[in-house]
Coordinates of C-alpha atoms and ligand atoms in Angstrom, one line a residue:
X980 CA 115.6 117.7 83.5
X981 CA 114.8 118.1 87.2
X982 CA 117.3 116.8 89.8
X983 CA 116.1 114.5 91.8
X984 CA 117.7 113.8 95.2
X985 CA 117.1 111.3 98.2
X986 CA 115.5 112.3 101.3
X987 CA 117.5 111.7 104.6
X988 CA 116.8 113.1 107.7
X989 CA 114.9 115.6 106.4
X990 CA 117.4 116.7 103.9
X991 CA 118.0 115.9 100.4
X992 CA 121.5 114.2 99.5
X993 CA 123.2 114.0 96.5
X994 CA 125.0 111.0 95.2
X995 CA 127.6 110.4 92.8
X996 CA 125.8 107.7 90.8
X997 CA 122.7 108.3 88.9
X998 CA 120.6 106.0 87.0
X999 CA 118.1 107.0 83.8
X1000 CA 114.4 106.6 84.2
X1001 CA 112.2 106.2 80.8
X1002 CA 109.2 106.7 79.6
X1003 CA 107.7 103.3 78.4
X1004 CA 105.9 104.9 75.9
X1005 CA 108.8 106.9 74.1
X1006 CA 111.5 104.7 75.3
X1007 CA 113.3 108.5 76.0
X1008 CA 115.2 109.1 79.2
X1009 CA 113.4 111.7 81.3
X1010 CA 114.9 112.1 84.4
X1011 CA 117.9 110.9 86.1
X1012 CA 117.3 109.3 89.2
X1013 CA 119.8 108.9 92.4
X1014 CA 121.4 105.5 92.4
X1015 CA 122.0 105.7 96.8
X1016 CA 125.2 103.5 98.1
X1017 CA 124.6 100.9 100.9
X1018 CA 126.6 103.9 103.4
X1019 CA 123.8 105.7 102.3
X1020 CA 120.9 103.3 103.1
X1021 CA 122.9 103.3 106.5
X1022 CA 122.5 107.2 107.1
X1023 CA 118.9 106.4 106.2
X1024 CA 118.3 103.5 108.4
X1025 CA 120.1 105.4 110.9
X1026 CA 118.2 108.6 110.9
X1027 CA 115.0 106.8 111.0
X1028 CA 116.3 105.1 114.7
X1029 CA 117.1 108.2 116.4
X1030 CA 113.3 110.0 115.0
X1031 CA 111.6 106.5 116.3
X1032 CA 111.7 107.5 120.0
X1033 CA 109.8 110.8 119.6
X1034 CA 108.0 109.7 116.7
X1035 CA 106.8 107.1 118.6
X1036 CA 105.8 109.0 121.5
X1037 CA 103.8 111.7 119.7
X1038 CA 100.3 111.8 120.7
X1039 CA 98.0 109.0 119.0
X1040 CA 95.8 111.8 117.8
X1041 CA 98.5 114.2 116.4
X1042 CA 100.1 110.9 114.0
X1043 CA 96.8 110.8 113.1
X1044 CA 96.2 114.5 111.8
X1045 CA 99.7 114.2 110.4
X1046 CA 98.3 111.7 108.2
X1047 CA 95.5 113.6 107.1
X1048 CA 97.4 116.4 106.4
X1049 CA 100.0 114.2 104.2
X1050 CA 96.9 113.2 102.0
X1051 CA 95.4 116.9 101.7
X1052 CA 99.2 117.9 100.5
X1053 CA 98.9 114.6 98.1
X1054 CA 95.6 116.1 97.0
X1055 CA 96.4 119.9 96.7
X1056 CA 99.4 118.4 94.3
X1057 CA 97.4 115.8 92.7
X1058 CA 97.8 117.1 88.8
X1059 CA 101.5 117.3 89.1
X1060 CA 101.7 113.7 90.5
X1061 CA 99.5 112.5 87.7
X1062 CA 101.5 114.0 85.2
X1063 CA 104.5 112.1 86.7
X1064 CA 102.9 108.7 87.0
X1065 CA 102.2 109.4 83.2
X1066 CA 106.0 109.7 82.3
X1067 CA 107.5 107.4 84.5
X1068 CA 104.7 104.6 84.3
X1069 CA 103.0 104.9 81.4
X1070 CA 99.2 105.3 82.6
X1071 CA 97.0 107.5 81.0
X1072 CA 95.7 110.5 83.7
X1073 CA 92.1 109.3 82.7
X1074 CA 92.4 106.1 81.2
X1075 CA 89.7 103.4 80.0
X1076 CA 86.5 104.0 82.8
X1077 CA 88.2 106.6 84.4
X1078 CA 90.6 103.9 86.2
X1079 CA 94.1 105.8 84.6
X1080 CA 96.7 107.8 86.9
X1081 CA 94.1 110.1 88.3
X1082 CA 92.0 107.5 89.7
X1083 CA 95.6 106.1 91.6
X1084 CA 96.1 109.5 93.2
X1085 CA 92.2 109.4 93.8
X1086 CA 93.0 105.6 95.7
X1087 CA 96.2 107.1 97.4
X1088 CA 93.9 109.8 99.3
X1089 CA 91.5 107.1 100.6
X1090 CA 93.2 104.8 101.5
X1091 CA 95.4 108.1 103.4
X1092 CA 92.9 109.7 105.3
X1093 CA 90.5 105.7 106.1
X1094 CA 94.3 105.0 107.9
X1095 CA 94.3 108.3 109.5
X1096 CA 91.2 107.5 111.4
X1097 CA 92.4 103.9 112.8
X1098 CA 92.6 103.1 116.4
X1099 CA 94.5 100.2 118.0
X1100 CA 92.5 100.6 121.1
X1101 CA 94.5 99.1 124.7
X1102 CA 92.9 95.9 125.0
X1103 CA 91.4 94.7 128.8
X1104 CA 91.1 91.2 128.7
X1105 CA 90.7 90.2 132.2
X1106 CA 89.9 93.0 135.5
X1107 CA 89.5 90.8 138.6
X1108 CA 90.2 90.6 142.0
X1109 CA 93.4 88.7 141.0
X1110 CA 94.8 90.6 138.5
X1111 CA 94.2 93.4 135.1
X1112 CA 95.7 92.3 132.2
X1113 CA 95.4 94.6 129.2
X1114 CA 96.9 93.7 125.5
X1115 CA 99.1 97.1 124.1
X1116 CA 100.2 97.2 120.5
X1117 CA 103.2 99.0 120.3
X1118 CA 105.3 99.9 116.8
X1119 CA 108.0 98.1 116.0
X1120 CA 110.6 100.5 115.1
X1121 CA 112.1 100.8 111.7
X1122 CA 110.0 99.7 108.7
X1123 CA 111.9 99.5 105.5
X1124 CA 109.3 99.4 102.8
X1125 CA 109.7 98.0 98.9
X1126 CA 107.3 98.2 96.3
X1127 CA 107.3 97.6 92.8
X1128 CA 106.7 99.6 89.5
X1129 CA 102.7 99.0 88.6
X1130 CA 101.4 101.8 91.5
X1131 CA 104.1 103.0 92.3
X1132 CA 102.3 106.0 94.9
X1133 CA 99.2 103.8 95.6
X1134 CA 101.3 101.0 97.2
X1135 CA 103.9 103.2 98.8
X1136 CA 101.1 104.5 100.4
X1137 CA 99.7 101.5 101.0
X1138 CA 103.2 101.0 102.9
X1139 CA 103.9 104.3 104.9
X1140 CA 100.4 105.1 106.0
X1141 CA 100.2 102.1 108.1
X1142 CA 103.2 102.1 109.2
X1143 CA 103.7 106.2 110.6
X1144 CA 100.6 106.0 112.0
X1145 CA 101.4 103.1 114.3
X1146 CA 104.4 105.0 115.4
X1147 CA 107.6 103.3 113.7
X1148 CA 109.9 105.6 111.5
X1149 CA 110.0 104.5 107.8
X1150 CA 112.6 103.9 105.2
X1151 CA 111.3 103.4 101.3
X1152 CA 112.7 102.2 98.4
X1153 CA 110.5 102.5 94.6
X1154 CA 111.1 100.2 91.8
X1155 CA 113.9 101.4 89.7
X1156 CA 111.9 101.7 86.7
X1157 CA 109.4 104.1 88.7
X1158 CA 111.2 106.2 91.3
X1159 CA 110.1 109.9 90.3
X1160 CA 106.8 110.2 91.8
X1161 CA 107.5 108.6 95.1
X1162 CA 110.5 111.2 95.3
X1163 CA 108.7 113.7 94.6
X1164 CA 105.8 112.5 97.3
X1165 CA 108.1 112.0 99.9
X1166 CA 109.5 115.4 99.5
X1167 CA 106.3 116.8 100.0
X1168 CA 105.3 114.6 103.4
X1169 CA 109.1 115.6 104.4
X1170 CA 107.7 119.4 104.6
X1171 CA 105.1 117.9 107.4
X1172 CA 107.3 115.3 109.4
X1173 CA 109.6 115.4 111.9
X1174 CA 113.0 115.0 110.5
X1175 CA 113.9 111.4 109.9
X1176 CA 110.6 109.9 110.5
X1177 CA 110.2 109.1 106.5
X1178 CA 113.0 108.7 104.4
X1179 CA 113.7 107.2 100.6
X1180 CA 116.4 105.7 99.3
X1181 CA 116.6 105.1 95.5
X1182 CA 118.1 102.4 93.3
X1183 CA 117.8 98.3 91.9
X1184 CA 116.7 95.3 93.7
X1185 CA 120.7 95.0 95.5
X1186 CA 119.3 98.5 97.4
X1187 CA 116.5 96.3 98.1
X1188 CA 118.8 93.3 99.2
X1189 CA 120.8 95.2 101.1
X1190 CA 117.5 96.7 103.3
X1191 CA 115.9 93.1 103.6
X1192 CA 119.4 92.1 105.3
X1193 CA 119.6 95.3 107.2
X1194 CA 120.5 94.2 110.6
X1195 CA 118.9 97.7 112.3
X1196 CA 115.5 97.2 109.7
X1197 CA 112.8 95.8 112.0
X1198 CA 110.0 94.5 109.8
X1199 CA 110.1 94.8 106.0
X1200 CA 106.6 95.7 104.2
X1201 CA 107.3 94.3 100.2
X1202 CA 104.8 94.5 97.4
X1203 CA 106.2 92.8 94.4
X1204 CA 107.0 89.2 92.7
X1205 CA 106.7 85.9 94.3
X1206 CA 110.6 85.3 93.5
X1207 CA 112.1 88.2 95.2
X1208 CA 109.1 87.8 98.2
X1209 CA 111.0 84.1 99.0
X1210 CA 114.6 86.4 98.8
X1211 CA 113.2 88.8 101.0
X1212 CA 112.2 86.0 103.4
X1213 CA 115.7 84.0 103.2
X1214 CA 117.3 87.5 103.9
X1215 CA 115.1 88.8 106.5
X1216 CA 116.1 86.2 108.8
X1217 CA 119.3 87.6 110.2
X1218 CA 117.4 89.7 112.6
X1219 CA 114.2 87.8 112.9
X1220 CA 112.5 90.6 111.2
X1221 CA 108.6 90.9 110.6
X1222 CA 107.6 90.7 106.9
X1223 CA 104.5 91.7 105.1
X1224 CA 105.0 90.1 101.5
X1225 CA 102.2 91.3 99.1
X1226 CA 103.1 89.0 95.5
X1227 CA 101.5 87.8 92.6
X1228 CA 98.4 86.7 91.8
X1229 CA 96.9 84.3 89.2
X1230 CA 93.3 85.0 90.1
X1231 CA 90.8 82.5 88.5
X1232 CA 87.3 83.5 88.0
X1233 CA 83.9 80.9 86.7
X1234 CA 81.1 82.4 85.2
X1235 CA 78.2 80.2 85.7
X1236 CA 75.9 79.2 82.9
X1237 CA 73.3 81.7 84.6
X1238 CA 75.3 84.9 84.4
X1239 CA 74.0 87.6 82.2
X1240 CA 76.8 87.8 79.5
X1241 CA 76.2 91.4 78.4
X1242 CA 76.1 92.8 82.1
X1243 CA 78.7 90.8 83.2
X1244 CA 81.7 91.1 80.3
X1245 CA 82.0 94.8 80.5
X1246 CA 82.8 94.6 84.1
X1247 CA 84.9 91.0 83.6
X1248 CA 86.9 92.9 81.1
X1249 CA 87.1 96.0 82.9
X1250 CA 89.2 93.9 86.3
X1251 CA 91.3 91.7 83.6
X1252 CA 92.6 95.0 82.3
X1253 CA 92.8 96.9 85.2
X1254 CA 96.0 99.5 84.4
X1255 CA 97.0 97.4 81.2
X1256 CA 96.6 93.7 83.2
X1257 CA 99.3 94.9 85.1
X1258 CA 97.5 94.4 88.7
X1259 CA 98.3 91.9 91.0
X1260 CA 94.7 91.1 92.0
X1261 CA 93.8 91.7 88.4
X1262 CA 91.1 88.8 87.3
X1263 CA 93.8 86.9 85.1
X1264 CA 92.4 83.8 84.2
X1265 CA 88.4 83.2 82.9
X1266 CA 86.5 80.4 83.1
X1267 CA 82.8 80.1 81.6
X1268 CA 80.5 77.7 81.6
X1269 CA 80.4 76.4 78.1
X1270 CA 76.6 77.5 77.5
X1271 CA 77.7 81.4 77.5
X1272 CA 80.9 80.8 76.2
X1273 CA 80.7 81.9 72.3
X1274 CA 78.5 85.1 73.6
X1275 CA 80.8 85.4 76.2
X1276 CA 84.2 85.7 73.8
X1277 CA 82.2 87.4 71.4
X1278 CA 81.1 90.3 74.1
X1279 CA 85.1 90.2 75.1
X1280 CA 86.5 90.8 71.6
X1281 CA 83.5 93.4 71.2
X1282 CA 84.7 96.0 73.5
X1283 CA 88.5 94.7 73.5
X1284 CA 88.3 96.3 69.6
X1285 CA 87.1 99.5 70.4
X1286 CA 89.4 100.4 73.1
X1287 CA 92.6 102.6 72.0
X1288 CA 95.6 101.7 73.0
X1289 CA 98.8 104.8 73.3
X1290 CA 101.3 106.9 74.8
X1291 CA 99.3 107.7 77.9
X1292 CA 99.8 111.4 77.7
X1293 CA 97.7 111.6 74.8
X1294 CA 93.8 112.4 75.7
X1295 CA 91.6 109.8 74.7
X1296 CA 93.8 106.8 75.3
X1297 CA 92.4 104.0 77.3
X1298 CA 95.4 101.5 77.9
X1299 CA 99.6 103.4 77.8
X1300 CA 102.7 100.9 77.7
X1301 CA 103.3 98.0 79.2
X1302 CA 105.9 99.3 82.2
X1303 CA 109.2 98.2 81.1
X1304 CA 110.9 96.2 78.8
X1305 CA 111.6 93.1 80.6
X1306 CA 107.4 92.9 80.9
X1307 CA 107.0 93.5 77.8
X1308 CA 109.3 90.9 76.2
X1309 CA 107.9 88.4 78.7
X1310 CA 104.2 89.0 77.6
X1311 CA 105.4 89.2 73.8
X1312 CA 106.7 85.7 74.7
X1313 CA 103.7 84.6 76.9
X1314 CA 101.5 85.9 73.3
X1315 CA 103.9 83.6 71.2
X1316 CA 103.7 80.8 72.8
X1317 CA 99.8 80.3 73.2
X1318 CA 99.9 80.8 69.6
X1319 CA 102.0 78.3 69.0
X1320 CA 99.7 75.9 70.9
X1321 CA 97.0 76.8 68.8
X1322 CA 95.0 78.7 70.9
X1323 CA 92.6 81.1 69.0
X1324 CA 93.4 84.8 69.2
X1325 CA 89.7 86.8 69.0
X1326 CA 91.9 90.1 69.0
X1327 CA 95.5 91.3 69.2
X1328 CA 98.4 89.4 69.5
X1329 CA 101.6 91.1 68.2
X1330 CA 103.4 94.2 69.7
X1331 CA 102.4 97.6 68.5
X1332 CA 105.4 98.5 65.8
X1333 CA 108.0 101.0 66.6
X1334 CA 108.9 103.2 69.7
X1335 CA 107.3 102.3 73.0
X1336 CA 106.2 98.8 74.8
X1337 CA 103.0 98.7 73.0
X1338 CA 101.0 95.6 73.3
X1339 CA 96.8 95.9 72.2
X1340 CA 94.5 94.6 74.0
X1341 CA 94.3 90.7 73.6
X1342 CA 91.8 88.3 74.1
X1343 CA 92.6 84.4 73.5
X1344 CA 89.7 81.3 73.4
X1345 CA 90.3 77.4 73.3
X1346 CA 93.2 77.7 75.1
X1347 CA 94.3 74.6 76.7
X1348 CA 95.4 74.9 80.9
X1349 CA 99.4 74.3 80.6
X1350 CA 100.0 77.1 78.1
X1351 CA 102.2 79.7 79.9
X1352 CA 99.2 82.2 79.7
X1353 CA 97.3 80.1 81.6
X1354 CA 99.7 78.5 84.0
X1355 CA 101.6 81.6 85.0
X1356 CA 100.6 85.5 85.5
X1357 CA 101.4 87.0 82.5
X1358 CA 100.7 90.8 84.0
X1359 CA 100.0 92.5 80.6
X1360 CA 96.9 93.0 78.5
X1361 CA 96.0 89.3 77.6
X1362 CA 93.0 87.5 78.8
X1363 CA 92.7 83.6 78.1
X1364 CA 89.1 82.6 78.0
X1365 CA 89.0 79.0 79.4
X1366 CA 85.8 76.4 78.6
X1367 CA 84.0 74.2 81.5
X1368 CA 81.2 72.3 81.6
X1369 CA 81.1 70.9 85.2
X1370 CA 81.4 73.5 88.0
X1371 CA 83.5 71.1 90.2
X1372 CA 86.2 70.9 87.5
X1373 CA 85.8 74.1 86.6
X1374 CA 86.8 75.0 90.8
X1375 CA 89.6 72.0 90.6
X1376 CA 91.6 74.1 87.5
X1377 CA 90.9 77.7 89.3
X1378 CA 92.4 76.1 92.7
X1379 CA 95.4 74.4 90.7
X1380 CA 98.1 77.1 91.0
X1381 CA 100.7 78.2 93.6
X1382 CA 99.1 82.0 93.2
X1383 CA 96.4 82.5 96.0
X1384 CA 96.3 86.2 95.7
X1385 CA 92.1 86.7 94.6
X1386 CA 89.3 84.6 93.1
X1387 CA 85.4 85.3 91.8
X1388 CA 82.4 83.2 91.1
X1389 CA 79.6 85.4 88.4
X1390 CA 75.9 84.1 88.8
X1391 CA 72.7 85.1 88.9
X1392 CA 71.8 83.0 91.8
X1393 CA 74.2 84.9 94.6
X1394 CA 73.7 82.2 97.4
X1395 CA 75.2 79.4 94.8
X1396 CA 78.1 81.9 93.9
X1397 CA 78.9 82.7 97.5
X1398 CA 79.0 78.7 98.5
X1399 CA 81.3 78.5 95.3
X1400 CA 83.6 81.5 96.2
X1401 CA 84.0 80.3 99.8
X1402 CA 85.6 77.2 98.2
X1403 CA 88.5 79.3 96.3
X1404 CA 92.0 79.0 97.9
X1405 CA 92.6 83.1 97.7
X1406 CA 93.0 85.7 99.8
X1407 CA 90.2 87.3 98.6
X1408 CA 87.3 86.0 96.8
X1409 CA 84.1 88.0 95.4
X1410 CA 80.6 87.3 94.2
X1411 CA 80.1 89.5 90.9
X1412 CA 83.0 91.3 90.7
X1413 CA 86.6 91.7 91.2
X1414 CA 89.9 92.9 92.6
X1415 CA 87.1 95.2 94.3
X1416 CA 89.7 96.8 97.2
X1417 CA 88.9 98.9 99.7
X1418 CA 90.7 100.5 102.9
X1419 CA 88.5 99.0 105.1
X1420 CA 88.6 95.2 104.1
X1421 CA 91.6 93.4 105.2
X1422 CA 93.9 92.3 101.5
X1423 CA 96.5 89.7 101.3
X1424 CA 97.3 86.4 99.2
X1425 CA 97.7 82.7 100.4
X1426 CA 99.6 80.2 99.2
X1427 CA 103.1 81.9 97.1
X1428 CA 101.3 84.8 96.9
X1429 CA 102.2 86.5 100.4
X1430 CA 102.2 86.9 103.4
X1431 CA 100.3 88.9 106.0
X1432 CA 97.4 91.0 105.5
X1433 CA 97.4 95.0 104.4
X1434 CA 94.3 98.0 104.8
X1435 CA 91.8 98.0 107.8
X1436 CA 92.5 97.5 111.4
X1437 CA 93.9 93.9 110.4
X1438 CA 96.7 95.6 107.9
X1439 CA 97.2 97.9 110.9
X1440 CA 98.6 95.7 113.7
X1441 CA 100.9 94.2 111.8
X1442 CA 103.2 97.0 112.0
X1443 CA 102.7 96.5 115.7
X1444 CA 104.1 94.0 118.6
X1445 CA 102.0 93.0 121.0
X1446 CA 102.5 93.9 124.9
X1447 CA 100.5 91.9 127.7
X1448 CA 100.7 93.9 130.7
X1449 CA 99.7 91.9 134.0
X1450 CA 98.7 94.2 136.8
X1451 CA 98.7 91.8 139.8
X1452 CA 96.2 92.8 142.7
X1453 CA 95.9 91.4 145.9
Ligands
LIG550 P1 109.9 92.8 91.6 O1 109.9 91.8 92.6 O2 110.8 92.6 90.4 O3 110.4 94.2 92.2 C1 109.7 94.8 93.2 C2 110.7 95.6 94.1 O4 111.6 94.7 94.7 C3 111.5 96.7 93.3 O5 111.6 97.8 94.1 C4 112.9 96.0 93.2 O6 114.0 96.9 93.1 C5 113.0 95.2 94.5 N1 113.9 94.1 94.5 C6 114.3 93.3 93.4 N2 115.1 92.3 93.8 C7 115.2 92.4 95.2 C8 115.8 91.6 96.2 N3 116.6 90.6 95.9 N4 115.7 92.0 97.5 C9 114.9 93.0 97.8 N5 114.2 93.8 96.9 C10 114.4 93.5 95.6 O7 108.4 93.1 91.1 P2 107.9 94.0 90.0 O8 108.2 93.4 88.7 O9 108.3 95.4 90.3 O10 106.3 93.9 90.2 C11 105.5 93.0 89.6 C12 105.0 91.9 90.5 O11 104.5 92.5 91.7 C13 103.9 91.1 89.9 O12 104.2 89.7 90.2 C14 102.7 91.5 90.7 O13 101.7 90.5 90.8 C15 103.3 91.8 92.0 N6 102.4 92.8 92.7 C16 101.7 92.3 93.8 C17 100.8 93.1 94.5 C18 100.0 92.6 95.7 O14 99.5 93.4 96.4 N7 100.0 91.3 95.9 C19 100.6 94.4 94.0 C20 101.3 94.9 92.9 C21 102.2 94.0 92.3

C-alpha cells in the first residue's frame, strides 16, 4: 500500500496516527491515510502565513499561469487520478453517459484553467476635480478549505483555484472517507508552488472543527451538509472569519403537462442520478403534471432497468457504491420507510446482497409529500415521482423545504417555464434541464443550503476584501 503523507510547507510529514480508507465497493482497506494532530494543523496554518506575503505579491499574471500549469499537471496525470477516485469513491472512470470519474477530472480542468483567466480589475468609481476613488480587492490571507466525500477533486478545486489565484495561501482538509486523491493532487501542485502557499491536512470532521475555530484561519470555504455548515458558522465566529458554505440541496423540479415525456426523462433521469444521486444540486424531487404522469414513470422505470449497477472498476458499469456506510444505511432506511407508507416502487428497492454499499437504481410513484424521501435529501439513487394537477400547488410543495440549493421547470412553451422558474426559492433555477454547472455562472444555495456564491467573477471576490482608496485633489 502506498504511504501517504501530509503536505506542509512544501514537505511531506509523517504522523504517528493513521486512519484506513476503503473501497465502498469491496468494503477492503486500501490505503492508510495520515490522521494530522491539531500541532500539526498549526504548522500548516502557520506555514501558509509566512508564504501569504510573497504569495500575495506575485504578479497577477504569474498566479494566473501558475494555475494553468496546475491544471495541465492535473491533466497530464489524469488516468492515475481516475483510477484513485475509483478506489476511494466508488465512481466508475466512465460511468452511465460518460458522467463517471473521468468526466470529474474532465470538470476539475475547466473549471482550473476558466479561474486562471479571471481578473478582479481596480475599480474607478469617481475621478473629479475633488477627489479619485478607486475600489481594490485584495486577498484575505489564510483560506482553510473543507469539502466532503461525493467530488472529492472537483470541489477541492472548486476551493483552491479561487482562492490561490486571488492571492491568499491555502490550507485543505478532504473528507475522511476520500482523502487519497486530494493527497495525491496536492502533491503534484506542491511541485509548482512556492513552499507553503497550499498545504493539506488529513483527518475527521474534529480536524475540521479545529480549522473552523482556527483563530489565524481567515475565511473558511466548506462544501458539505447543512448540519455541520451551521457548526462551521457558530465556530467561525471567534475571529469574524468570512465563510463560503456550499450544503445540501432538495432540488424540486415540475414537468408541465406540455413537456415531451420521451425527450425529457432521459435527461430528467440522467440529473436525479448524477454520480449515484449523490450530488448536491442533483434534481431530487419530481413533480409532473398528472396528464404525463403514467408515461412519465413508465419512461423512468424503462431506462432505470437497463442501467447496471457495480464495483466501479469494472468496465461497463453505469452507477459504483453508494460512498460510505453511514449513506448507505441512511438511504436503505429512507427506501424502508416510503415503503412502509405505501408508496409504489416501479424498480429497486432493497440493497444489493453481500460485499459493497450497493443500492440499484430506484424509482418510487404515489408517494405522498411527508415521507422522508420526499421531505429530506436522501443523496442516493432514489427518485420519488410526485403527482400535480394545478401548477400553483405544484410551485407551493417544490418551494416548501428549508433546501434552496437548485430548481427546474420542463415545458414546451419556454417563456411559461422561465416565468415559473423565476418563482423557485433556489439558488439556481433552469428551464429544461438541470444541475447544468458551469465556471462561468455564479453557483450557490439559499435558504439552509449556503451561503455565498462559488465559480465566475462572483465566486471570485469572495476570497477578497474590499479596499476604497480616496485620492483627495485639490
Ligand atoms: P459532511 O458535512 O458530513 O462532511 C463534509 C466535511 O466536513 C468533511 O471533510 C468532514 O470531515 C468535515 N466535518 C465534519 N464535521 C465537521 C465540523 N464539526 N466542523 C468542520 N468540519 C467538519 O458532509 P458529507 O457527508 O461529506 O457530504 C454530503 C453533503 O454535502 C450532502 O448534504 C450534500 O448535499 C452536500 N454537498 C453540497 C454541495 C454544494 O455545492 N452545495 C456539493 C457537494 C455536497
Amino acid at each position: 500500500m502506498p504511504a501517504y503523507k501530509l503536505i506542509i510547507d512544501g514537505k511531506k510529514v509523517s504522523t504517528t496516527e493513521t486512519f484506513p480508507v476503503l473501497n465502498p465497493a469491496t468494503e477492503k482497506v486500501v490505503a492508510q491515510a495520515p490522521k494530522a494532530t491539531v500541532e500539526q494543523l498549526n504548522e500548516a496554518v502557520a506555514a501558509a502565513r509566512r508564504a501569504f506575503p510573497a504569495w500575495s505579491a506575485t504578479p497577477d499574471a504569474e498566479r494566473s499561469r501558475l494555475v494553468h500549469a496546475i491544471a495541465d499537471t492535473l491533466e497530464a496525470h489524469g488516468e492515475e487520478l481516475t483510477k484513485l477516485l475509483t478506489l476511494e469513491q466508488g465512481k466508475p472512470g466512465v460511468g452511465f453517459a460518460g458522467m463517471g470519474g473521468a468526466f470529474e477530472i474532465g470538470g476539475t480542468l475547466a473549471w482550473a484553467h476558466a479561474t486562471a483567466d479571471l481578473e478582479l480589475p481596480v475599480e474607478v468609481i469617481q475621478d473629479n476635480d475633488e477627489a479619485r476613488i478607486e475600489v481594490h480587492r485584495k486577498p484575505l490571507g489564510v483560506i482553510g478549505s473543507i469539502t466532503p466525500w461525493n467530488f472529492p477533486l472537483m470541489i477541492a478545486i472548486w476551493h483552491v483555484m479561487p482562492a490561490l489565484r486571488s492571492g491568499n495561501t491555502v490550507v485543505i482538509k478532504p473528507s475522511e472517507f476520500t482523502p487519497l486523491t486530494t493527497l495525491r493532487a496536492v502533491e503534484l501542485m506542491n511541485e509548482l508552488l512556492p513552499p507553503g502557499v497550499l498545504n493539506i491536512v488529513t483527518g475527521d470532521g474534529s480536524l475540521g472543527a479545529a480549522m473552523s475555530s482556527h483563530p489565524d484561519i481567515n475565511k473558511i470555504v466548506f462544501t458539505g451538509s447543512t448540519a455541520t455548515g451551521k457548526k462551521i458558522m457558530q465556530s467561525a465566529a471567534g475571529n469574524l472569519k468570512r465563510i463560503t458554505l456550499e450544503l445540501g440541496g432538495n432540488d424540486a423540479a415540475i414537468v408541465l403537462p406540455d413537456t415531451d415525456v420521451a425527450a425529457a426523462a432521459p435527461k430528467i433521469f440522467a440529473t436525479a442520478l448524477f454520480n449515484n444521486g449523490q450530488t448536491c444540486a442533483a434534481l431530487k424531487r419530481l413533480y409532473v403534471h398528472e396528464d404525463i404522469y403514467d408515461e412519465m414513470c413508465n419512461a423512468l422505470a424503462a431506462i432505470a432497468g437497463s442501467v447496471k449497477t457495480g464495483d466501479g472498476s469494472v468496465e461497463g458499469i453505469d452507477f459504483g457504491p453508494i460512498q460510505n456506510k453511514t449513506q448507505f444505511e441512511k438511504v436503505c432506511a429512507i427506501a424502508s420507510e416510503a415503503k412502509t407508507s405505501g408508496a409504489r416502487f416501479l424498480t429497486g428497492g432493497e440493497p444489493v446482497k453481500g460485499a459493497g454499499y450497493f443500492f440499484p437504481v430506484t424509482i418510487v410513484a404515489d408517494i405522498a409529500d411527508d415521507t422522508r424521501l420526499v421531505a429530506e435529501e436522501p443523496f442516493g439513487p432514489i427518485l420519488p415521482v410526485l403527482k400535480f394537477s394545478d401548477v400553483e400547488d405544484a410551485l407551493r410543495r417544490a418551494n416548501d423545504s428549508n433546501n434552496g440549493l437548485g430548481g427546474s421547470v420542463w415545458s414546451a412553451d419556454v417563456a411559461r417555464a422561465t416565468a415559473l422558474a423565476s418563482r423557485l426559492e433556489c439558488g439556481t433555477a433552469w428551464v429544461n434541464g438541470h444541475a447544468m454547472i458551469q465556471p462561468n455562472m455564479p453557483f450557490g444555495g439559499v435558504k439552509e443550503s449556503g451561503m455565498g456564491v462559488e465559480f465566475g467573477r462572483y465566486g471570485l471576490e469572495e476570497y477578497t476584501t474590499i479596499q476604497s482608496l480616496y485620492i483627495a485633489k485639490g
